[in-house]
């Protein structure tokens, strides 16, 4: 079926059920950022394949909301269909909730799969429905009724992350969570975020591509640990591990019934309504008291322990070796042998797979040449990928999971001759990157504060990029995690998180010129304690990504002396760190690429 045919089939079901508007978010049952193939309902309906976005289908119109990372991609993928692109954050573009409120008919009905919408968002939709004298329909997944070859729910295999890599046992993490529960006077804690569950249990899975988690719900009480999941394909080691830790097992889908059971009667349940889905909260409300609050494990996993930090540095050395070898190969061979975006990406992956304790890519590699790099999350497809030429920029955003940790790095590589504008824009992006990397800031400073510091050089030129400057990085989990990030626009009006020692956050400013080129430079930064003065405690960053920048694209005169020093110091550190792992030829090449300017 074409996109328009799918929308027409959905509208037929809506009419049969008296539904005037149908909401299709990107989420799975756990508010995950990336979702498995079974949950890509929004992609199925609209044809837009980006990792974020929301569709609202009315009886006469179809709308798709996408953020600045996806404006170019979304416009291309929905071209020729009736879908209207709503560019989030642009002037006169309503937010999803605002659109629903303005278009909700009197006495009408809004439908959505209540398992794929958070309780917090559903509460707002309920308010709108009440104001309009209408109602919600949340018990049916209408997309499922027209998606004939929908992929089944995955059944993961799992593996235990040993203490030598996690740095803390499951029992220790559960004990810390129970202490936080006591502070909030809760005797139960429902966790539905897959990253939190994998972190707490020191288990990893493969239910989502490149995100080593497993579909599950976790209930921690003052005397029990209950896991709702499908263990069909689990190895004996993982089953024995659960048994040794006293974990009770129930089927994945039983969680909704259990929340209504006598076991939950009169309990005080801590949960995060911005994550937990509406149907679960609705099931709980009849028997328990809900305490809405952040999962304690969110901050626990964001602040890496000493073992995680030590191991992550090791992971980045391995990754730096792989990426440096790949960049050398691409720069030396472009124009001499056939090379495309995909073969370049494959070369990166092959060099990573050579490293000890390699697990998987941490996300699908973005290998984007020329104008394709203007799409922030571009994905090269066989048959339509660009052929690399000895000119212009190749942007490669990539990363990997190793047993020691997770990496995320972007380098924009000069393949040959560059225009003056390309060099100017590369240099100003590098200035933004270096400013954040060299920041010294007082305790209490947030990601919003530091994002403004980083953007100064591009703002001075009247330029900007439509995304944050950086995100937290999970430890063999989702490559994107919170609460730490660098973003001057706060999400949903909430406060920006304080950047604390132990947090790892990316530093990735960029510029994206539609139909022209794209530039992004990305390192991971570890927040570490600084000096304490009469003005209080200060903090700064340690760069833990080890790979050269593109000096052939730098205009030295545009850099301040401090920026030159920061650049030269970083490159000296890269040379010394990687030297033991490279051949004499590779070290000679690296010395040239990291020469002092």
Coordinates of C-alpha atoms in Angstrom, one line a residue:
X1 CA 0.0 0.0 0.0
X2 CA 1.1 3.6 -0.6
X3 CA 1.2 6.1 2.2
X4 CA -2.1 7.6 1.1
X5 CA -3.7 4.1 0.9
X6 CA -2.6 3.3 4.5
X7 CA -4.0 6.6 5.8
X8 CA -7.3 5.9 4.0
X9 CA -7.5 2.4 5.6
X10 CA -6.8 3.9 9.0
X11 CA -9.5 6.5 8.5
X12 CA -12.0 3.7 7.7
X13 CA -11.3 2.1 11.1
X14 CA -11.5 5.5 12.8
X15 CA -15.0 6.1 11.3
X16 CA -16.2 2.7 12.4
X17 CA -15.2 3.5 16.0
X18 CA -16.2 7.2 16.1
X19 CA -12.6 8.4 16.4
X20 CA -12.0 11.9 15.0
X21 CA -8.2 12.1 15.5
X22 CA -5.6 9.3 15.8
X23 CA -2.2 9.9 17.4
X24 CA 0.8 7.8 16.4
X25 CA 4.0 8.5 18.3
X26 CA 7.4 6.9 17.7
X27 CA 7.4 5.2 21.1
X28 CA 7.3 1.5 22.1
X29 CA 5.7 0.5 25.4
X30 CA 8.7 1.9 27.3
X31 CA 9.2 5.4 25.9
X32 CA 12.4 4.3 24.2
X33 CA 14.3 6.6 21.9
X34 CA 15.1 3.9 19.4
X35 CA 12.5 1.2 18.9
X36 CA 12.4 -2.3 17.4
X37 CA 10.8 -3.0 14.0
X38 CA 7.5 -4.1 15.6
X39 CA 6.9 -0.6 17.0
X40 CA 7.6 1.5 13.9
X41 CA 4.0 2.4 13.4
X42 CA 4.6 6.0 12.6
X43 CA 7.1 5.1 10.0
X44 CA 4.7 2.6 8.5
X45 CA 1.9 5.1 8.2
X46 CA 3.9 8.2 7.0
X47 CA 6.9 6.8 5.2
X48 CA 9.2 8.9 7.4
X49 CA 11.9 6.7 8.9
X50 CA 13.6 9.1 11.4
X51 CA 14.1 8.0 15.0
X52 CA 11.8 10.8 16.3
X53 CA 8.5 12.3 15.3
X54 CA 4.7 12.2 15.8
X55 CA 1.9 11.7 13.4
X56 CA -1.7 12.9 13.9
X57 CA -4.3 11.6 11.4
X58 CA -7.7 13.3 11.3
X59 CA -10.6 12.4 9.0
X60 CA -9.4 15.0 6.5
X61 CA -5.7 15.6 7.1
X62 CA -2.5 13.9 8.0
X63 CA 0.3 15.8 9.9
X64 CA 3.8 14.8 10.8
X65 CA 6.0 16.5 13.4
X66 CA 9.7 16.3 13.0
X67 CA 12.6 18.2 14.7
X68 CA 15.4 20.1 13.1
X69 CA 17.6 17.0 12.6
X70 CA 15.0 15.6 10.2
X71 CA 13.5 18.5 8.2
X72 CA 15.3 17.7 5.0
X73 CA 14.9 13.9 5.3
X74 CA 11.3 14.1 6.3
X75 CA 10.4 16.4 3.5
X76 CA 12.0 14.0 1.0
X77 CA 10.4 10.9 2.4
X78 CA 6.8 12.2 2.5
X79 CA 7.0 13.9 -0.9
X80 CA 4.1 12.9 -3.1
X81 CA 1.8 11.9 -0.2
X82 CA -0.9 13.9 1.6
X83 CA 1.2 14.1 4.8
X84 CA 1.9 17.7 5.9
X85 CA 5.3 18.3 7.5
X86 CA 5.2 20.3 10.8
X87 CA 8.7 21.6 11.4
X88 CA 9.0 21.7 15.2
X89 CA 10.4 24.9 16.7
X90 CA 9.8 27.0 13.6
X91 CA 7.6 30.1 13.7
X92 CA 3.9 29.5 13.5
X93 CA 4.2 25.8 13.8
X94 CA 2.0 24.5 16.6
X95 CA 3.2 21.8 19.0
X96 CA 1.4 18.4 18.8
X97 CA -0.7 19.1 21.9
X98 CA -1.6 22.6 20.7
X99 CA -2.7 21.1 17.3
X100 CA -4.8 18.5 19.0
X101 CA -6.4 21.1 21.3
X102 CA -7.2 23.5 18.4
X103 CA -8.6 20.7 16.2
X104 CA -10.4 18.5 18.7
X105 CA -14.1 18.7 17.7
X106 CA -16.8 19.3 20.3
X107 CA -17.9 16.0 21.7
X108 CA -15.2 14.3 19.6
X109 CA -12.8 11.4 20.3
X110 CA -9.0 11.2 20.2
X111 CA -7.6 7.7 19.8
X112 CA -4.1 6.2 20.4
X113 CA -2.5 3.0 21.7
X114 CA -2.4 3.6 25.4
X115 CA 0.7 1.4 25.7
X116 CA 2.7 3.8 23.5
X117 CA 1.8 7.1 25.1
X118 CA 3.2 8.2 28.5
X119 CA 0.8 8.8 31.4
X120 CA 1.9 12.4 31.5
X121 CA 1.1 13.1 27.9
X122 CA -2.2 11.1 28.1
X123 CA -3.2 13.2 31.1
X124 CA -3.0 16.3 28.9
X125 CA -5.0 14.7 26.2
X126 CA -7.6 13.7 28.8
X127 CA -7.8 17.4 29.9
X128 CA -8.4 18.5 26.3
X129 CA -11.1 15.9 25.7
X130 CA -12.9 17.0 28.9
X131 CA -12.7 20.6 27.9
X132 CA -14.3 19.7 24.5
X133 CA -16.9 17.4 26.0
X134 CA -15.2 14.5 24.3
X135 CA -13.4 11.3 25.2
X136 CA -10.3 9.2 24.6
X137 CA -10.1 5.7 22.9
X138 CA -6.9 4.0 24.1
X139 CA -7.5 0.3 24.1
X140 CA -7.0 -0.6 20.4
X141 CA -3.9 -0.4 18.2
X142 CA -5.6 0.6 14.9
X143 CA -2.3 0.5 12.9
X144 CA -1.9 -3.1 13.8
X145 CA -5.2 -3.9 12.1
X146 CA -3.9 -2.7 8.7
X147 CA -0.3 -3.7 9.0
X148 CA -0.5 -7.1 7.5
X149 CA 3.1 -8.2 7.7
X150 CA 4.0 -6.4 10.9
X151 CA 7.2 -7.8 12.5
X152 CA 6.5 -9.8 15.7
X153 CA 7.7 -8.7 19.1
X154 CA 11.3 -9.6 19.5
X155 CA 12.5 -12.4 21.9
X156 CA 15.9 -11.4 23.1
X157 CA 18.8 -13.4 24.2
X158 CA 20.6 -11.8 27.1
X159 CA 24.0 -11.8 28.7
X160 CA 25.3 -10.8 32.1
X161 CA 27.6 -7.8 32.4
X162 CA 30.3 -9.0 34.8
X163 CA 31.2 -6.9 37.8
X164 CA 34.6 -6.1 36.3
X165 CA 32.8 -4.1 33.7
X166 CA 29.8 -2.8 35.6
X167 CA 31.7 -1.8 38.8
X168 CA 28.6 -2.5 41.0
X169 CA 26.5 -5.5 41.7
X170 CA 22.8 -5.6 41.0
X171 CA 22.1 -6.0 44.8
X172 CA 24.1 -2.9 45.5
X173 CA 22.1 -0.9 42.9
X174 CA 18.8 -2.2 44.3
X175 CA 19.8 -1.3 47.8
X176 CA 20.6 2.3 46.7
X177 CA 17.2 2.5 44.9
X178 CA 15.4 1.3 48.0
X179 CA 17.0 4.0 50.0
X180 CA 15.6 6.6 47.6
X181 CA 12.2 4.9 47.8
X182 CA 12.2 5.3 51.6
X183 CA 12.9 9.0 51.2
X184 CA 9.8 9.3 49.0
X185 CA 7.8 7.1 51.4
X186 CA 7.3 4.5 48.6
X187 CA 7.1 0.8 49.2
X188 CA 7.3 -0.2 45.5
X189 CA 9.0 1.2 42.4
X190 CA 7.8 0.4 38.9
X191 CA 10.5 0.8 36.2
X192 CA 9.6 0.6 32.6
X193 CA 12.6 2.4 31.0
X194 CA 14.6 -0.4 29.3
X195 CA 17.9 1.4 29.9
X196 CA 17.3 1.6 33.6
X197 CA 16.3 -2.0 33.8
X198 CA 19.4 -3.2 32.0
X199 CA 21.6 -1.0 34.1
X200 CA 20.0 -2.1 37.5
X201 CA 20.2 -5.8 36.6
X202 CA 23.6 -5.8 34.9
X203 CA 22.0 -7.6 32.0
X204 CA 22.2 -6.7 28.4
X205 CA 20.1 -7.9 25.5
X206 CA 19.4 -7.4 21.7
X207 CA 15.7 -6.5 21.4
X208 CA 16.6 -3.1 19.7
X209 CA 19.2 -2.7 17.0
X210 CA 22.5 -1.3 18.4
X211 CA 20.8 -0.8 21.9
X212 CA 21.7 -3.8 24.1
X213 CA 18.4 -4.0 26.1
X214 CA 15.5 -6.4 26.4
X215 CA 11.8 -5.8 26.5
X216 CA 10.8 -5.9 30.2
X217 CA 9.2 -4.2 33.2
X218 CA 10.7 -4.2 36.6
X219 CA 9.0 -3.9 40.0
X220 CA 11.2 -3.3 43.1
X221 CA 9.5 -3.5 46.5
X222 CA 11.0 -3.4 49.9
X223 CA 11.5 -7.1 49.9
X224 CA 11.3 -8.4 46.3
X225 CA 12.5 -7.9 42.7
X226 CA 10.0 -8.9 40.1
X227 CA 10.9 -9.0 36.4
X228 CA 8.2 -9.2 33.6
X229 CA 9.9 -10.4 30.4
X230 CA 10.0 -13.2 27.9
X231 CA 12.9 -15.6 28.8
X232 CA 12.3 -18.0 25.9
X233 CA 15.7 -17.5 24.4
X234 CA 17.7 -16.7 27.5
X235 CA 20.9 -18.7 28.2
X236 CA 21.3 -20.8 31.3
X237 CA 23.9 -18.3 32.7
X238 CA 21.3 -15.5 32.7
X239 CA 18.6 -17.7 34.3
X240 CA 21.0 -18.9 37.0
X241 CA 22.1 -15.3 37.6
X242 CA 18.4 -14.2 38.2
X243 CA 17.9 -17.2 40.5
X244 CA 21.0 -16.4 42.5
X245 CA 19.8 -12.8 43.0
X246 CA 16.3 -13.8 44.1
X247 CA 14.5 -12.3 41.1
X248 CA 10.9 -13.4 40.5
X249 CA 9.9 -13.9 36.9
X250 CA 6.5 -13.3 35.2
X251 CA 5.6 -13.2 31.5
X252 CA 6.1 -9.8 29.8
X253 CA 2.4 -9.1 29.1
X254 CA 1.3 -10.0 32.7
X255 CA 2.4 -6.7 34.0
X256 CA -0.9 -5.0 33.3
X257 CA -2.9 -7.7 35.2
X258 CA -0.4 -7.7 38.0
X259 CA -0.8 -3.9 38.5
X260 CA -4.5 -4.5 39.2
X261 CA -3.9 -7.5 41.5
X262 CA -4.2 -7.8 45.2
X263 CA -0.4 -7.7 45.5
X264 CA -0.5 -4.0 44.5
X265 CA -3.5 -3.1 46.7
X266 CA -2.7 0.0 48.9
X267 CA 0.9 0.1 47.8
X268 CA 2.7 3.5 47.4
X269 CA 4.3 3.1 44.0
X270 CA 7.1 5.4 42.8
X271 CA 7.1 5.8 39.0
X272 CA 7.9 8.4 36.4
X273 CA 4.7 9.3 34.6
X274 CA 6.7 10.9 31.8
X275 CA 8.0 7.4 30.9
X276 CA 5.5 4.8 32.2
X277 CA 2.7 4.2 29.7
X278 CA -0.9 5.3 30.2
X279 CA -2.4 1.8 30.3
X280 CA -0.1 0.8 33.1
X281 CA -0.8 3.8 35.2
X282 CA -4.6 3.4 34.5
X283 CA -4.3 -0.2 35.8
X284 CA -2.5 0.9 38.9
X285 CA -4.9 3.7 39.9
X286 CA -7.6 1.4 41.0
X287 CA -5.5 -0.3 43.7
X288 CA -2.4 1.8 44.6
X289 CA -1.3 5.3 45.3
X290 CA 1.1 6.7 42.7
X291 CA 4.1 8.8 43.6
X292 CA 5.2 10.6 40.4
X293 CA 9.0 11.1 40.4
X294 CA 12.2 10.5 38.5
X295 CA 13.6 7.0 38.5
X296 CA 16.6 7.1 40.9
X297 CA 18.5 4.9 38.4
X298 CA 18.5 7.7 35.8
X299 CA 21.0 9.8 37.7
X300 CA 22.8 6.7 39.0
X301 CA 23.7 5.5 35.5
X302 CA 24.5 9.0 34.3
X303 CA 27.2 9.4 36.9
X304 CA 29.7 6.7 36.0
X305 CA 31.5 4.9 38.7
X306 CA 35.3 4.5 38.8
X307 CA 35.3 1.1 37.0
X308 CA 33.0 2.4 34.3
X309 CA 35.2 5.5 33.8
X310 CA 38.5 3.5 33.7
X311 CA 37.0 1.0 31.2
X312 CA 35.4 3.7 29.1
X313 CA 38.8 5.3 28.5
X314 CA 40.0 1.9 27.3
X315 CA 37.1 1.6 25.0
X316 CA 37.9 5.0 23.5
X317 CA 41.5 4.1 22.9
X318 CA 40.4 1.1 20.9
X319 CA 37.9 3.2 19.0
X320 CA 40.4 5.9 18.4
X321 CA 42.7 3.3 16.8
X322 CA 39.9 2.0 14.6
X323 CA 38.8 5.5 13.5
X324 CA 42.3 6.8 12.8
X325 CA 43.1 3.8 10.6
X326 CA 39.8 4.4 8.8
X327 CA 40.4 8.1 8.2
X328 CA 43.9 7.4 6.9
X329 CA 42.7 4.8 4.5
X330 CA 39.8 7.0 3.1
X331 CA 42.0 10.1 2.6
X332 CA 44.8 8.2 1.0
X333 CA 42.6 6.1 -1.4
X334 CA 39.7 8.3 -2.4
X335 CA 39.8 8.8 -6.2
X336 CA 42.3 5.9 -6.6
X337 CA 40.0 3.0 -5.8
X338 CA 36.1 2.8 -6.0
X339 CA 34.7 4.1 -2.8
X340 CA 31.2 5.0 -1.6
X341 CA 29.5 6.2 1.5
X342 CA 28.7 2.5 2.3
X343 CA 32.2 1.1 1.7
X344 CA 33.7 3.9 3.8
X345 CA 31.2 3.0 6.6
X346 CA 32.0 -0.7 6.2
X347 CA 35.7 0.0 6.6
X348 CA 35.1 1.8 9.9
X349 CA 33.1 -1.2 11.1
X350 CA 35.7 -3.7 10.1
X351 CA 38.4 -1.8 12.0
X352 CA 36.2 -1.7 15.1
X353 CA 35.5 -5.5 14.8
X354 CA 39.3 -6.1 15.0
X355 CA 39.3 -4.6 18.5
X356 CA 39.2 -6.9 21.6
X357 CA 35.8 -7.1 23.4
X358 CA 33.9 -5.5 20.5
X359 CA 30.2 -6.0 21.0
X360 CA 28.3 -4.1 18.4
X361 CA 27.9 -0.7 16.7
X362 CA 26.3 1.8 19.1
X363 CA 24.1 3.1 16.3
X364 CA 23.8 2.9 12.6
X365 CA 26.8 4.7 11.1
X366 CA 26.1 8.0 9.4
X367 CA 28.4 8.2 6.4
X368 CA 27.3 11.2 4.4
X369 CA 29.1 12.8 1.5
X370 CA 28.5 16.3 0.1
X371 CA 24.9 17.5 0.3
X372 CA 23.8 14.3 2.1
X373 CA 25.6 15.5 5.2
X374 CA 23.1 18.3 5.4
X375 CA 20.7 15.7 6.7
X376 CA 21.9 15.2 10.3
X377 CA 20.7 11.6 10.5
X378 CA 21.2 10.6 6.9
X379 CA 21.4 6.9 6.2
X380 CA 23.0 5.7 3.0
X381 CA 21.0 3.0 1.2
X382 CA 22.5 0.4 -1.3
X383 CA 21.8 1.5 -4.8
X384 CA 21.4 5.2 -4.0
X385 CA 24.6 5.8 -2.0
X386 CA 27.0 8.6 -3.1
X387 CA 30.3 7.8 -4.7
X388 CA 33.2 9.6 -3.0
X389 CA 35.4 11.9 -5.0
X390 CA 38.7 13.6 -4.1
X391 CA 36.9 16.9 -3.2
X392 CA 34.6 18.2 -0.5
X393 CA 33.6 16.7 2.8
X394 CA 32.7 13.2 4.1
X395 CA 30.9 13.3 7.4
X396 CA 31.2 10.1 9.5
X397 CA 29.2 9.9 12.7
X398 CA 29.8 6.5 14.3
X399 CA 30.3 4.6 17.5
X400 CA 30.6 1.2 19.1
X401 CA 29.8 -0.8 22.2
X402 CA 32.8 -2.7 23.7
X403 CA 32.6 -4.6 27.0
X404 CA 34.5 -1.7 28.4
X405 CA 32.1 1.0 27.3
X406 CA 30.3 2.9 24.6
X407 CA 31.7 5.4 22.0
X408 CA 30.3 8.1 19.8
X409 CA 32.5 10.2 17.5
X410 CA 32.0 12.4 14.5
X411 CA 34.7 13.5 12.1
X412 CA 34.2 15.6 9.0
X413 CA 37.0 14.5 6.6
X414 CA 38.4 16.6 3.8
X415 CA 38.7 14.4 0.7
X416 CA 40.4 17.0 -1.4
X417 CA 39.8 20.5 -2.6
X418 CA 37.5 22.6 -0.4
X419 CA 35.8 25.9 -1.0
X420 CA 36.6 29.0 1.1
X421 CA 33.1 28.7 2.7
X422 CA 33.7 25.1 3.7
X423 CA 36.9 26.0 5.4
X424 CA 35.4 29.0 7.2
X425 CA 32.4 27.0 8.4
X426 CA 34.6 24.0 9.5
X427 CA 36.8 26.4 11.4
X428 CA 33.9 28.1 13.2
X429 CA 32.4 24.7 14.1
X430 CA 35.8 23.7 15.5
X431 CA 35.9 26.9 17.6
X432 CA 32.5 26.0 19.1
X433 CA 33.8 22.4 19.8
X434 CA 37.0 23.6 21.4
X435 CA 35.3 26.2 23.6
X436 CA 33.1 23.6 25.2
X437 CA 35.9 21.1 25.6
X438 CA 38.1 23.7 27.4
X439 CA 35.3 25.1 29.6
X440 CA 35.9 25.7 33.3
X441 CA 32.7 26.2 35.2
X442 CA 31.3 26.4 38.7
X443 CA 29.4 23.7 40.5
X444 CA 25.7 24.1 39.6
X445 CA 26.2 25.0 36.0
X446 CA 23.8 23.2 33.6
X447 CA 24.0 22.0 30.1
X448 CA 21.9 25.0 29.0
X449 CA 24.6 27.4 30.4
X450 CA 27.4 25.5 28.6
X451 CA 25.5 25.2 25.3
X452 CA 25.3 29.0 25.1
X453 CA 29.1 29.1 25.6
X454 CA 29.7 26.7 22.8
X455 CA 27.4 28.3 20.2
X456 CA 29.0 31.8 20.6
X457 CA 31.1 31.6 17.4
X458 CA 28.3 30.4 15.1
X459 CA 25.9 32.9 16.7
X460 CA 28.4 35.7 16.0
X461 CA 28.1 34.8 12.3
X462 CA 24.3 34.8 12.4
X463 CA 24.3 31.0 12.0
X464 CA 23.0 28.1 14.2
X465 CA 22.2 24.4 14.2
X466 CA 18.8 23.0 15.0
X467 CA 19.7 20.5 17.7
X468 CA 21.5 20.3 21.0
X469 CA 25.3 20.5 21.2
X470 CA 25.6 17.2 23.1
X471 CA 23.9 14.4 24.9
X472 CA 24.7 11.9 27.7
X473 CA 26.2 8.6 26.7
X474 CA 25.0 5.3 28.2
X475 CA 27.4 2.6 29.4
X476 CA 26.8 -0.3 27.0
X477 CA 23.2 1.0 26.8
X478 CA 21.6 3.7 24.6
X479 CA 24.2 5.9 23.1
X480 CA 21.9 8.8 24.0
X481 CA 20.9 9.2 27.7
X482 CA 19.9 11.9 30.1
X483 CA 19.5 13.8 32.2
X484 CA 22.8 15.5 31.1
X485 CA 22.9 17.3 27.8
X486 CA 24.0 20.5 26.2
X487 CA 20.9 22.2 24.9
X488 CA 19.9 25.9 25.5
X489 CA 16.2 25.1 24.6
X490 CA 15.0 23.0 27.5
X491 CA 12.9 20.0 26.8
X492 CA 9.2 20.3 27.6
X493 CA 9.9 23.4 29.6
X494 CA 11.8 21.4 32.3
X495 CA 15.0 22.5 34.0
X496 CA 18.3 21.7 32.4
X497 CA 20.4 19.1 34.4
X498 CA 23.5 20.1 36.4
X499 CA 26.7 18.8 34.8
X500 CA 28.3 16.7 37.5
X501 CA 31.6 14.8 37.9
X502 CA 31.3 11.3 36.4
X503 CA 28.9 12.4 33.7
X504 CA 30.0 11.7 30.1
X505 CA 28.4 14.1 27.5
X506 CA 29.1 14.6 23.8
X507 CA 30.5 17.8 22.3
X508 CA 29.1 18.0 18.8
X509 CA 28.4 21.4 17.2
X510 CA 27.8 21.5 13.5
X511 CA 26.5 23.5 10.5
X512 CA 24.2 22.0 7.8
X513 CA 23.8 23.7 4.5
X514 CA 20.9 22.2 2.5
X515 CA 21.9 21.1 -0.9
X516 CA 25.5 22.0 0.0
X517 CA 27.3 20.2 2.7
X518 CA 27.3 19.3 6.4
X519 CA 29.9 19.7 9.1
X520 CA 29.9 18.1 12.6
X521 CA 32.8 17.5 15.0
X522 CA 32.2 15.3 18.0
X523 CA 34.1 14.1 21.1
X524 CA 32.9 12.6 24.4
X525 CA 33.7 14.7 27.4
X526 CA 34.1 13.4 31.0
X527 CA 33.2 15.9 33.7
X528 CA 35.9 16.0 36.4
X529 CA 36.3 18.0 39.6
X530 CA 38.4 21.2 39.3
X531 CA 39.9 23.5 41.9
X532 CA 38.0 25.1 44.8
X533 CA 38.5 28.8 45.2
X534 CA 36.9 31.5 47.3
X535 CA 34.1 31.5 44.7
X536 CA 33.3 27.8 45.2
X537 CA 34.0 24.5 43.5
X538 CA 34.8 24.4 39.8
X539 CA 34.6 21.7 37.3
X540 CA 36.0 21.0 33.8
X541 CA 36.1 18.4 31.1
X542 CA 38.5 15.6 30.1
X543 CA 38.3 14.7 26.4
X544 CA 38.2 10.9 26.2
X545 CA 37.9 10.6 22.4
X546 CA 41.2 10.1 20.7
X547 CA 41.2 10.9 17.0
X548 CA 42.6 13.8 14.8
X549 CA 40.6 16.7 13.6
X550 CA 40.8 17.8 9.9
X551 CA 43.6 20.4 9.9
X552 CA 43.4 20.7 6.1
X553 CA 40.0 22.4 6.6
X554 CA 41.2 24.9 9.3
X555 CA 41.9 28.6 8.8
X556 CA 44.4 29.2 11.6
X557 CA 43.9 33.0 11.5
X558 CA 40.3 32.5 12.6
X559 CA 41.3 30.8 15.9
X560 CA 42.2 32.7 19.1
X561 CA 45.6 31.9 20.7
X562 CA 43.8 30.0 23.4
X563 CA 41.8 28.0 20.9
X564 CA 45.1 27.1 19.0
X565 CA 46.6 26.0 22.3
X566 CA 43.5 23.8 23.1
X567 CA 43.7 22.3 19.6
X568 CA 47.4 21.6 19.8
X569 CA 47.3 20.2 23.3
X570 CA 44.5 17.8 22.2
X571 CA 46.3 16.7 19.2
X572 CA 49.5 16.0 21.2
X573 CA 47.4 13.9 23.6
X574 CA 46.0 11.9 20.7
X575 CA 49.5 11.2 19.3
X576 CA 50.8 10.0 22.6
X577 CA 47.7 7.9 23.5
X578 CA 47.5 6.1 20.1
X579 CA 51.2 5.7 19.4
X580 CA 51.7 2.3 21.1
X581 CA 48.8 0.8 19.0
X582 CA 49.8 2.0 15.5
X583 CA 52.4 1.0 13.0
X584 CA 55.4 3.3 12.2
X585 CA 53.7 4.3 8.9
X586 CA 50.4 5.1 10.7
X587 CA 52.2 7.1 13.4
X588 CA 54.1 9.1 10.8
X589 CA 50.7 9.9 9.1
X590 CA 49.2 10.8 12.5
X591 CA 52.1 13.1 13.3
X592 CA 51.4 15.1 10.1
X593 CA 47.6 15.1 10.8
X594 CA 48.1 16.4 14.3
X595 CA 50.9 18.9 13.6
X596 CA 50.9 22.0 15.7
X597 CA 49.4 25.2 14.2

